[in-house]
Amino acid sequence: MKIKGAELIIRILLEKGVDTVFGYPGGAVLNIYDELYKASDRIKHYTTCHEQGASHAADAYARVTGKVGVVLATSGPGATNLVTGIANAYLDSSPIVAITGNVACPAIGKDSFQEVDITGVTMPITKHNYIVKDVSRLASVLREAFDIAASGRPGPVLVDIPKDVQQAECEYEPAEDAVEPQQYRNGKEAFVQAVKLISECKRPFIYTGGGTVSSNASKELLALAEKIDSPIGSSMMGLSAVSHDHPRFLGMTGMHGKLAASRVLSEADLLIAIGTRFSDRATGNKVEYIKGKKVIHIDIDPSEISKNIPAFVSLIGDVKSVLKKLVNELPPCDRRDWHQEVEKIRNSSDRRLEMPKDELNPQTLIQAVNRHAPKDCVVCTDVGQHQMWTAQYYKFSKPRSFVTSGGLGTMGFGMGAAIGSCLGNDRKKTVLFTSDGSFHMNMNEMVTAVSHQLPLVVVLLNNNTLGMVRQWQTLFFGCRYSNTSLERRTDYVKLVEAFGATGMRVSTLEELEPALEKAFAAKGPVLIEAAIDQDEKVLPMIPPDGTIKDIILKA
Amino acid sequence: MNSDEFILSILVNNEAGVLTRVSSLFSRRAFNIDSLSVGVTDDPKISRITIVARGDDHVKSQIILQLEKLHDVKKVELMPQTGTVMRELVLIKLNISQESRAGLMEAVSVFRAKVVDLTNDSVTLEITGERSKCNAFVEYLRAFGIAELCRTGLTAITRGPKTLKPDASV
Ligand SMILES: Cc1ncc(C[n+]2csc(CCOP(=O)(O)OP(=O)(O)O)c2C)c(N)n1
C-alpha cells in the first residue's frame, strides 16, 4: 500500500524507537505535523518557544538517555534557528537527527519564500547531512541518518525534506536487519605496547573524557584504575563518568580544574587518555602538558589520535570494549609510593581556594543544592562562571547526570537542555544552574517548562554581570569592564510568575534552605534567584596556553 | 614535486555536494591544497578526486583521517612518490606574430605539445605530462607573452596491476 512521504517519516521514527520529538511547526513541515497529530498516542511532540531551545532539548535528551534525540523544524528561519544547537551537538559528540522541511523541489534555487540551503549551512557542523529530493530514497536516508548519528563517534545528522517529497506517495517496506556495528582493528602490537607501558610506568594517571560516558564504560574505567592502582581525573565532559566520592577520583583537570588533580597530572609519567580529544581548555600549553610523560590514547575516532597531543600508543575503538580487553591483559600492579604521593597532594590543597562556609556564595549555594537534590537528578548548566563552579563543587554520582555545553560553550543552552534532560529522565527532578547573562538568552523556554509542568529547579546565580568575561577583564584587561556590567532591571520572580512558574529570591544562607525545600517539593518549574557578588572568581585558573606553574590561586 | 607535497586519490559517492564536502574540509581545518581534479570513474556511482596537498607527516595523516570520516568518502589512498603515473593537462593561448611563430613551433615540438587551434593572430597549445614538464613549458612560453592559461590539476594512477577500489566494509 502506498503512503505519503510525511507518513513514512513517522513510520521510520517509530521503527527507530522514537517516542519523543522536539520542534516547532511551520509551512514546510505542515504535512509532517499532520502525521504527528495522527500518531500523537505513540510519539509525543514538545513545542518549544524557539527552535534553538528544541535543538538543545534534543541534544540533552540524547545525552541523558543514550538514544538519538530528534528535532523538527520548518524551512528557512526554522532551520537556521537550529544551527547553534546542531553545532553544540557536533562539538560535544551528541547523537541527534534534525529534520527540516524545505520548499518544494521546483522552487529550490529560486530564493523562494523561506528557502535556505540548510544542508550547505550545516555541512561543517554535522557528521553528515542530506537533502532528499526523491521520495523513494526517503526511508533509506532516514534510517541511515539514525545509524550515522548513533554509530562510531556520535554526532548530529540533518535531513532536509522538501515539501513535495513529504506529499509524494511511495511504498513502505519495514526495515531489513540492522546494520552491523563497525569493527575496529588494533594491531596486536598496540595492546602489547600499552600493557608494557602501563606495567613499566611508575606514576600513571587516567584521564577520562565524555567518550567514557557515552560508551557507558564507567565500570570498565574503574576496573582499570583498580588493576593498575592509578588515580583518575577527567575533562569537564567526563565529569559524570566516575562517582565523585570514589577514593580514586581527583576531579576535573584543565583551566579551572581541581588543584590536586592538575598537580597529580603534572607529576605523572604516563597519561592514559580515554574518550577525550584534548581541547585547549583542558590542556593549556600542549608542549608543557606532556613534558615527562608518555601518552596512551584510547578513542573511537582515529582522527583524534595525535590531533592535539601526540600519542605514544593508541587503541582505537569503543571505549568500553577496548577497556575490557586491556584490563584483561594487564597484570595487577601495586604502586604504593605513587599512591602515597597522590594522597599527599590531594590533602595539601590550597586553603585560599575555599570560599567562606558561613555565607551565601557559589560554593555554599551549589553544595546546598547538591544536598537537597535527589541522587537520580540530572544537573544542567548554562555557560560561564556558574558552569565552572558547578563542575568544581557538585558531586556527581551517576553517569549521564551532568549535561553541559563543553565544546561550543553555548550561553542559552541551559533551559532547553533542562527540558530535554527532564523528559529523558522520566520527568524526574532536574536542576539547572544558570546566570543572568545566559538565562536572558533563552529564558523563553521557561514557558515550555510550565506548559508541560516539568519539575525543574532553576538556580540563577545573579552576579549582575557577564561574570566569566568580567573575570578575564579583571585578570587580563586591566579591570576595564567593557560592556559586561549589565544594567538590567529584570525582576526574575515576577518574570517567571508571569510565565506561570514559581519564583523565589534569596540573598543569605538562611533564606536558601527553605527555598530549596520548597523548590524540590514543587511539582512544576521553580526558579531561585541567588545573589552572588560580581567579583567572585572561578579559581584555580591556568591561563590560556599556560601550565601548572602559571596557576592562579588568588585574584 | 616539493618534498612536503603529496598526492591523494579519493573515491567518493557520486552525490550532489560531495565536492563541497571534501574541499570545505580543507579550508575548515586549515589544510593546504594545491590542486584538485575530479571526474566520474568506470562505476557511475563513484567519482575519483585527486588532490595535491602540502604538509608534514602529522598534517598528512590528519588530512587522511579526517577525509575518511566523511560519509561519502569510500577510500583515501596516499599515492606513492614513485610508481605513480601523474598527468596534468594545460591549455595555453598566445598572441602571435609572423616573427614569433617559428620559435613557438620549435618549442611545441621539443616539449611534445600540441597545437589545438591556430588563427592569424593567436595559437592555442595543449600540453600533457608531469607537472615539472608542464611548468617548464609554461615558463618557456612566458617570453612569448601568454594571453590565457588554464590547468586541469594533477590526476594520478598507480603503475602495475594494483587498483583502487572502495572498501567493501564502509
Ligand atoms: C552565545 C554566547 N555568546 C557569548 C559567549 C561568551 N561568553 C562566555 S561566558 C560569558 C558570560 C556568561 O555570563 P553569565 O551567563 O551571566 O554567567 P556568569 O559567568 O556570570 O556565571 C560570555 C559572554 C558565549 N559563551 N556564548
Short mmCIF file of C-alpha atoms in Angstrom, two decimals, chain A residues 219-469:
data_model
loop_
_atom_site.label_atom_id
_atom_site.label_comp_id
_atom_site.label_asym_id
_atom_site.label_seq_id
_atom_site.Cartn_x
_atom_site.Cartn_y
_atom_site.Cartn_z
CA LYS A 219 32.61 0.19 35.33
CA GLU A 220 35.47 -0.68 33.00
CA LEU A 221 37.18 2.61 33.78
CA LEU A 222 37.14 1.87 37.49
CA ALA A 223 38.31 -1.67 36.85
CA LEU A 224 41.33 -0.29 35.02
CA ALA A 225 42.10 2.14 37.83
CA GLU A 226 41.92 -0.63 40.42
CA LYS A 227 44.03 -3.03 38.42
CA ILE A 228 46.86 -0.59 37.79
CA ASP A 229 46.47 1.33 41.04
CA SER A 230 46.01 4.71 39.37
CA PRO A 231 44.28 7.97 40.23
CA ILE A 232 41.60 9.29 37.88
CA GLY A 233 40.99 12.80 36.62
CA SER A 234 38.58 13.99 33.99
CA SER A 235 37.75 16.66 31.49
CA MET A 236 34.54 18.61 32.06
CA MET A 237 32.71 16.35 29.60
CA GLY A 238 33.90 13.30 31.51
CA LEU A 239 32.84 14.51 34.95
CA SER A 240 29.93 12.16 35.46
CA ALA A 241 31.87 9.05 34.44
CA VAL A 242 33.03 8.39 38.00
CA SER A 243 31.20 8.95 41.24
CA HIS A 244 32.84 11.94 42.88
CA ASP A 245 33.21 10.34 46.25
CA HIS A 246 35.15 7.46 44.77
CA PRO A 247 38.55 7.44 46.52
CA ARG A 248 40.44 7.27 43.24
CA PHE A 249 38.75 10.28 41.71
CA LEU A 250 40.60 13.57 41.93
CA GLY A 251 38.21 15.72 39.91
CA MET A 252 38.42 17.84 36.80
CA THR A 253 41.74 18.91 35.32
CA GLY A 254 42.32 21.81 32.95
CA MET A 255 41.82 25.56 33.00
CA HIS A 256 39.53 25.51 36.05
CA GLY A 257 40.32 22.04 37.23
CA LYS A 258 40.90 20.94 40.81
CA LEU A 259 44.30 21.95 42.06
CA ALA A 260 45.15 18.46 43.30
CA ALA A 261 44.04 16.85 40.04
CA SER A 262 46.18 19.21 37.98
CA ARG A 263 49.17 18.73 40.27
CA VAL A 264 48.96 14.95 40.21
CA LEU A 265 48.57 15.05 36.44
CA SER A 266 51.70 17.15 36.10
CA GLU A 267 53.66 14.64 38.22
CA ALA A 268 52.54 11.61 36.21
CA ASP A 269 54.87 9.73 33.87
CA LEU A 270 52.08 8.01 31.95
CA LEU A 271 48.84 9.61 30.84
CA ILE A 272 46.10 7.17 29.86
CA ALA A 273 43.62 9.34 27.99
CA ILE A 274 40.23 7.75 27.42
CA GLY A 275 37.47 9.05 25.16
CA THR A 276 38.81 12.56 25.07
CA ARG A 277 40.09 14.99 22.47
CA PHE A 278 42.48 17.19 24.46
CA SER A 279 40.67 20.50 23.99
CA ASP A 280 42.86 23.57 24.54
CA ARG A 281 40.75 24.39 27.61
CA ALA A 282 41.74 21.03 29.06
CA THR A 283 45.45 21.05 28.26
CA GLY A 284 46.70 24.62 28.37
CA ASN A 285 50.15 24.69 26.79
CA LYS A 286 50.35 21.47 24.82
CA VAL A 287 54.12 21.07 24.94
CA GLU A 288 54.37 21.53 28.70
CA TYR A 289 51.26 19.44 29.25
CA ILE A 290 53.01 16.22 28.25
CA LYS A 291 56.54 17.03 29.34
CA GLY A 292 58.00 13.99 31.04
CA LYS A 293 55.11 11.71 30.17
CA LYS A 294 54.10 9.20 27.61
CA VAL A 295 50.54 9.15 26.36
CA ILE A 296 48.27 6.19 25.66
CA HIS A 297 45.22 7.44 23.81
CA ILE A 298 42.03 5.38 23.64
CA ASP A 299 39.27 6.72 21.39
CA ILE A 300 36.69 5.60 18.88
CA ASP A 301 37.66 8.31 16.40
CA PRO A 302 41.03 7.57 14.77
CA SER A 303 41.41 11.20 13.71
CA GLU A 304 41.59 12.25 17.36
CA ILE A 305 44.79 10.29 17.87
CA SER A 306 47.70 12.72 17.83
CA LYS A 307 45.48 15.54 16.57
CA ASN A 308 46.25 17.75 19.54
CA ILE A 309 48.58 15.66 21.71
CA PRO A 310 50.98 13.09 20.22
CA ALA A 311 50.15 9.58 21.37
CA PHE A 312 52.85 7.04 22.14
CA VAL A 313 50.37 4.20 21.77
CA SER A 314 46.80 4.38 20.56
CA LEU A 315 43.91 1.98 20.92
CA ILE A 316 41.03 2.63 18.55
CA GLY A 317 37.53 1.54 19.30
CA ASP A 318 34.55 1.76 21.57
CA VAL A 319 35.97 2.71 24.97
CA LYS A 320 34.02 0.01 26.78
CA SER A 321 35.29 -2.89 24.70
CA VAL A 322 38.85 -1.56 24.50
CA LEU A 323 38.99 -1.14 28.27
CA LYS A 324 37.57 -4.62 28.85
CA LYS A 325 40.27 -6.16 26.72
CA LEU A 326 43.00 -4.01 28.20
CA VAL A 327 42.04 -4.79 31.79
CA ASN A 328 42.05 -8.50 30.92
CA GLU A 329 45.53 -8.38 29.53
CA LEU A 330 47.07 -6.27 32.27
CA PRO A 331 48.83 -7.79 35.23
CA PRO A 332 47.77 -6.19 38.51
CA CYS A 333 50.20 -3.62 39.84
CA ASP A 334 50.85 -2.18 43.24
CA ARG A 335 52.09 1.39 43.30
CA ARG A 336 52.28 2.23 46.96
CA ASP A 337 54.74 5.11 46.56
CA TRP A 338 52.71 6.82 43.88
CA HIS A 339 49.54 6.23 45.84
CA GLN A 340 51.04 7.92 48.88
CA GLU A 341 52.29 10.83 46.84
CA VAL A 342 48.85 11.29 45.29
CA GLU A 343 47.21 11.32 48.73
CA LYS A 344 49.75 13.83 49.96
CA ILE A 345 49.00 16.15 47.04
CA ARG A 346 45.27 15.67 47.50
CA ASN A 347 45.43 16.66 51.15
CA SER A 348 47.68 19.66 50.61
CA SER A 349 45.01 21.51 48.66
CA ASP A 350 45.31 25.28 48.93
CA ARG A 351 43.17 26.88 51.66
CA ARG A 352 42.79 30.09 49.65
CA LEU A 353 40.59 28.21 47.21
CA GLU A 354 37.88 27.56 49.80
CA MET A 355 35.06 30.07 49.92
CA PRO A 356 33.74 31.01 53.39
CA LYS A 357 31.33 28.37 54.70
CA ASP A 358 29.00 30.73 56.56
CA GLU A 359 27.80 32.96 53.76
CA LEU A 360 25.90 32.61 50.51
CA ASN A 361 28.46 32.21 47.73
CA PRO A 362 28.80 29.97 44.70
CA GLN A 363 30.35 27.13 46.69
CA THR A 364 27.85 27.09 49.58
CA LEU A 365 24.99 27.54 47.14
CA ILE A 366 25.94 24.68 44.85
CA GLN A 367 26.74 22.39 47.76
CA ALA A 368 23.38 23.16 49.35
CA VAL A 369 21.55 22.36 46.12
CA ASN A 370 23.61 19.16 45.93
CA ARG A 371 22.42 18.16 49.43
CA HIS A 372 18.78 18.75 48.59
CA ALA A 373 18.78 17.19 45.13
CA PRO A 374 17.80 13.53 44.80
CA LYS A 375 20.56 11.15 43.73
CA ASP A 376 18.98 10.39 40.36
CA CYS A 377 18.69 14.04 39.44
CA VAL A 378 20.27 15.36 36.25
CA VAL A 379 22.20 18.62 36.59
CA CYS A 380 22.42 21.04 33.67
CA THR A 381 24.25 24.33 33.30
CA ASP A 382 24.45 27.31 31.06
CA VAL A 383 27.85 28.78 30.22
CA GLY A 384 30.08 30.98 32.33
CA GLN A 385 31.42 31.08 35.88
CA HIS A 386 28.37 29.28 37.27
CA GLN A 387 29.12 26.39 34.91
CA MET A 388 32.69 26.06 36.17
CA TRP A 389 31.59 26.34 39.81
CA THR A 390 29.09 23.56 39.19
CA ALA A 391 31.82 21.43 37.61
CA GLN A 392 34.02 22.12 40.63
CA TYR A 393 31.63 21.81 43.56
CA TYR A 394 28.80 19.49 42.54
CA LYS A 395 29.42 15.86 43.44
CA PHE A 396 28.05 13.85 40.54
CA SER A 397 27.28 10.30 41.41
CA LYS A 398 25.81 8.78 38.25
CA PRO A 399 26.93 8.64 34.62
CA ARG A 400 24.96 10.92 32.28
CA SER A 401 23.87 13.08 35.21
CA PHE A 402 25.79 16.20 34.10
CA VAL A 403 24.65 17.99 30.96
CA THR A 404 26.69 20.99 29.93
CA SER A 405 27.88 22.70 26.79
CA GLY A 406 31.56 21.81 26.64
CA GLY A 407 32.99 22.24 23.18
CA LEU A 408 30.89 25.12 21.90
CA GLY A 409 30.33 26.88 25.23
CA THR A 410 26.83 27.92 24.24
CA MET A 411 25.22 30.50 26.52
CA GLY A 412 21.50 29.81 26.34
CA PHE A 413 21.99 26.04 26.26
CA GLY A 414 20.63 25.58 29.77
CA MET A 415 16.86 25.97 29.56
CA GLY A 416 16.43 23.75 26.51
CA ALA A 417 18.90 21.27 27.99
CA ALA A 418 17.00 21.11 31.28
CA ILE A 419 13.76 20.38 29.42
CA GLY A 420 15.35 17.65 27.32
CA SER A 421 17.14 16.16 30.34
CA CYS A 422 13.99 16.09 32.42
CA LEU A 423 11.99 14.37 29.68
CA GLY A 424 14.84 11.95 29.05
CA ASN A 425 14.96 11.06 32.74
CA ASP A 426 11.30 10.11 33.27
CA ARG A 427 10.31 13.65 34.20
CA LYS A 428 12.33 13.44 37.39
CA LYS A 429 13.63 16.48 39.20
CA THR A 430 16.18 18.32 37.11
CA VAL A 431 18.48 21.09 38.25
CA LEU A 432 19.71 23.92 36.06
CA PHE A 433 22.46 26.24 37.22
CA THR A 434 22.37 29.42 35.18
CA SER A 435 23.23 33.08 35.47
CA ASP A 436 21.75 36.37 34.39
CA GLY A 437 23.55 36.56 31.04
CA SER A 438 22.83 33.03 29.87
CA PHE A 439 19.29 32.92 31.26
CA HIS A 440 18.30 36.03 29.34
CA MET A 441 19.31 34.32 26.11
CA ASN A 442 16.70 31.56 26.16
CA MET A 443 14.55 32.23 29.23
CA ASN A 444 11.50 31.92 26.96
CA GLU A 445 11.76 28.16 27.42
CA MET A 446 10.57 28.57 31.00
CA VAL A 447 7.23 28.91 29.25
CA THR A 448 7.68 25.44 27.75
CA ALA A 449 8.58 24.00 31.15
CA VAL A 450 5.37 25.49 32.56
CA SER A 451 3.20 24.13 29.74
CA HIS A 452 4.39 20.62 30.49
CA GLN A 453 4.71 21.11 34.26
CA LEU A 454 8.30 19.91 34.25
CA PRO A 455 9.85 19.75 37.72
CA LEU A 456 12.85 21.94 37.01
CA VAL A 457 14.77 23.68 39.77
CA VAL A 458 16.44 26.60 38.04
CA VAL A 459 19.09 28.17 40.23
CA LEU A 460 20.12 31.52 38.85
CA LEU A 461 23.41 32.84 40.22
CA ASN A 462 22.78 36.53 39.80
CA ASN A 463 26.02 38.47 39.81
CA ASN A 464 24.60 41.26 37.64
CA THR A 465 27.40 40.83 35.16
CA LEU A 466 28.74 38.56 32.46
CA GLY A 467 30.86 37.07 35.18
CA MET A 468 33.27 34.95 33.20
CA VAL A 469 34.08 37.76 30.81
#
